[in-house]
CSV table of C-alpha atoms in Angstrom, one decimal:
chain,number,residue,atom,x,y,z
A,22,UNK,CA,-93.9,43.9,12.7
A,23,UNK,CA,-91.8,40.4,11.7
A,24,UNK,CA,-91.1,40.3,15.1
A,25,UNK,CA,-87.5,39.7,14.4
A,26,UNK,CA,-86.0,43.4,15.3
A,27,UNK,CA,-86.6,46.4,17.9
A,28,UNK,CA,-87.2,50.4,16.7
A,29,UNK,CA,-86.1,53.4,18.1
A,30,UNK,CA,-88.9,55.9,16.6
A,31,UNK,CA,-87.4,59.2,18.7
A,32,UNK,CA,-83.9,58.5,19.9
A,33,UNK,CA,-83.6,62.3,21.7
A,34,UNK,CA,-87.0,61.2,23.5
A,35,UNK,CA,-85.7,57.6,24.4
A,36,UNK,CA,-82.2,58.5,25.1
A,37,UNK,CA,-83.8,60.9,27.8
A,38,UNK,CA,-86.4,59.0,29.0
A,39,UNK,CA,-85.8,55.2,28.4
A,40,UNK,CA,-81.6,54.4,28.3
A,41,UNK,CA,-81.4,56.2,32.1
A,42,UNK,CA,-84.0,54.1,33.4
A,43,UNK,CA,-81.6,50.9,32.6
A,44,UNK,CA,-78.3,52.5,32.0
A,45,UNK,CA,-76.0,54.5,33.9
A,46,UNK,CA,-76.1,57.1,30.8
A,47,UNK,CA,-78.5,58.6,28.6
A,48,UNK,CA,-76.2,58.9,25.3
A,49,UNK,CA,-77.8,57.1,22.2
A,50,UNK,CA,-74.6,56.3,20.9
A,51,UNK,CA,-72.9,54.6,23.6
A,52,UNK,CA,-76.2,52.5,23.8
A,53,UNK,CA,-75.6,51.6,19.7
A,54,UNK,CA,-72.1,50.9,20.7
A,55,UNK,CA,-73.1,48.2,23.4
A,56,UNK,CA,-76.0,46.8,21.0
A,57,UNK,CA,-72.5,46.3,18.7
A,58,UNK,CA,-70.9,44.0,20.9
A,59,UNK,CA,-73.5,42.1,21.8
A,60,UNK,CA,-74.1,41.6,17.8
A,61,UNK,CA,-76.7,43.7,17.0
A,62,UNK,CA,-77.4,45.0,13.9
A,63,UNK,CA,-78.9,48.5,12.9
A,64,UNK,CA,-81.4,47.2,9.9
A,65,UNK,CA,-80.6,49.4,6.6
A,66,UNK,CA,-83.5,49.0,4.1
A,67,UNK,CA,-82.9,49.2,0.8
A,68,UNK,CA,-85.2,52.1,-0.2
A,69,UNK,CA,-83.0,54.2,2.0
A,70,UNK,CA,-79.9,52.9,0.3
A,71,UNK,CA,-78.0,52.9,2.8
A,72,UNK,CA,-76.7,56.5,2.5
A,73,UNK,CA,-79.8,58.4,2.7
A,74,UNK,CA,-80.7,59.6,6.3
A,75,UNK,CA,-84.2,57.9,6.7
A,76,UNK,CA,-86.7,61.0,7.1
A,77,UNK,CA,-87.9,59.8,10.3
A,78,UNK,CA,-86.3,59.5,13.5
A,79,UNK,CA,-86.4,55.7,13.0
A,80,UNK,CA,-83.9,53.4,13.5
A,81,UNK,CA,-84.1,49.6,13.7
A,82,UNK,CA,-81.7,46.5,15.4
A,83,UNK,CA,-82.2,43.0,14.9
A,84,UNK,CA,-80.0,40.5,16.2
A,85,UNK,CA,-80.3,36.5,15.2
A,86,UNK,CA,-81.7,35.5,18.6
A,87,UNK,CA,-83.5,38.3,19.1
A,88,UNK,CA,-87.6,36.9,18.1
A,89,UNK,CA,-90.7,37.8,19.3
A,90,UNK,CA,-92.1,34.7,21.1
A,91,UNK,CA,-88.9,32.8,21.5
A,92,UNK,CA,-87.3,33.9,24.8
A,93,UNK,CA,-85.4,30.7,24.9
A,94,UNK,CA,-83.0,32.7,22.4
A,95,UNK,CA,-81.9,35.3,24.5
A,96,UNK,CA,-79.9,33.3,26.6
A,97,UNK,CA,-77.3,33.1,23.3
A,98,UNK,CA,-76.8,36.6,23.4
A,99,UNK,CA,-73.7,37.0,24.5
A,100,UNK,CA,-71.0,40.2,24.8
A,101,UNK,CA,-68.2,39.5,22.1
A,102,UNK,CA,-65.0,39.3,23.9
A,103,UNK,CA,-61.6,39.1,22.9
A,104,UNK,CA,-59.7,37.3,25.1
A,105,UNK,CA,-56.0,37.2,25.5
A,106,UNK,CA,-55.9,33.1,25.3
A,107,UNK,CA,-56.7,33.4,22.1
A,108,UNK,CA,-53.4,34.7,21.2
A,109,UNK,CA,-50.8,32.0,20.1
A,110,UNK,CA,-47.2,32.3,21.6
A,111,UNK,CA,-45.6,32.5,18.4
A,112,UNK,CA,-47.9,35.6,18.5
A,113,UNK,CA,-46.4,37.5,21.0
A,114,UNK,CA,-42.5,36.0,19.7
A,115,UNK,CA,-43.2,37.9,17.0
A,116,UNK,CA,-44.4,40.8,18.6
A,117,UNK,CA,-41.8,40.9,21.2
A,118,UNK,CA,-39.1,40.4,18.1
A,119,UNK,CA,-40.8,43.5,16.6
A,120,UNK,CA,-40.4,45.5,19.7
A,121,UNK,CA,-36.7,44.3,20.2
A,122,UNK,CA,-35.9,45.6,16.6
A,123,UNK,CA,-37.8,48.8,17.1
A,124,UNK,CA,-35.9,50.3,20.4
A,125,UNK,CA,-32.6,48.8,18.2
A,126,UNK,CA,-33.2,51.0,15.0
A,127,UNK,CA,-34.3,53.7,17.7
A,128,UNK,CA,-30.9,53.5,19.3
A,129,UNK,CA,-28.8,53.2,16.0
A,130,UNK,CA,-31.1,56.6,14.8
A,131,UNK,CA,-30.2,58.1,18.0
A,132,UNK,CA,-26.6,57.6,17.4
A,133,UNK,CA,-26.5,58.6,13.8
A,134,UNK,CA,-28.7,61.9,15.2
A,135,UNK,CA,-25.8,62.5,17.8
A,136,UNK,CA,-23.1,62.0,15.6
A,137,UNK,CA,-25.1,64.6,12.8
A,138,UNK,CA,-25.6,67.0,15.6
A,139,UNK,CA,-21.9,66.9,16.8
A,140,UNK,CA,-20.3,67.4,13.1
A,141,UNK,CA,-23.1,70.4,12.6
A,142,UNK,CA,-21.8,71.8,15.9
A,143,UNK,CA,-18.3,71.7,14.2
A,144,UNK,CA,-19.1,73.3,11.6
A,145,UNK,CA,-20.6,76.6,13.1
C-alpha cells in the first residue's frame, strides 16, 4: 500500500507459477535467499511478534531503494559481495601462521599417538 515493499500472498502458487517464469528454479526459498543478498528485508509486523506464523500466506520484502514511483533507485541495488581484496595481508599471515601451528601440533600428536601405540603393543 506505502509503496515501499513487495507481498508474496501464496508462495506455493507463485513459486510454481511466477519464480520459473524469471528463474531457473521454482524453490521459494532459494528466491528469499537471493532477495538476502541483494538486501532485502522480509517485513515482520509487530502484531505478529515476530514469532507467530502470520495466518495467511503473506509475506512481505522491502528493501531501501525499492519505492513505488522512483525507478531511478533500482539502479543501487546491488548483490553484496565479499571480495577477496578486502582481506589485509596481515590477514592471511595470521591465518597461514595458524595453519603452520596446526599441521605442527598435528605431527607432535601423531608422534605422541605412535609412541602410546608402540608401548601398548609392549605391553600385550
Amino acid at each position: 500500500q506505502s509503496g515501499n515493499s513487495f507481498h508474496v500472498f501464496d508462495q506455493g502458487q507463485f513459486a510454481k507459477e511466477v519464480l520459473p517464469k524469471y528463474f531457473k528454479h521454482n524453490n521459494m526459498a532459494s528466491f528469499v535467499r537471493q532477495l538476502n543478498m541483494y538486501g532485502f528485508r522480509k517485513v515482520v509486523h509487530i502484531e505478529q511478534g515476530g514469532l507467530v506464523k502470520p495466518e495467511k500466506d503473506d509475506t512481505e520484502f522491502q528493501h531501501p531503494y525499492f519505492i513505488r514511483g522512483q525507478e531511478h533507485l533500482l539502479e543501487n541495488i546491488k548483490r553484496k559481495v565479499t571480495s577477496v581484496s578486502n582481506i589485509k595481508n596481515e590477514d592471511i599471515k595470521v591465518r597461514q601462521d595458524n595453519v603452520t601451528k596446526l599441521l605442527t601440533d598435528i605431527q607432535v600428536m601423531k608422534g605422541k599417538q605412535e609412541t602410546m601405540d608402540s608401548k601398548l603393543l609392549a605391553m600385550k
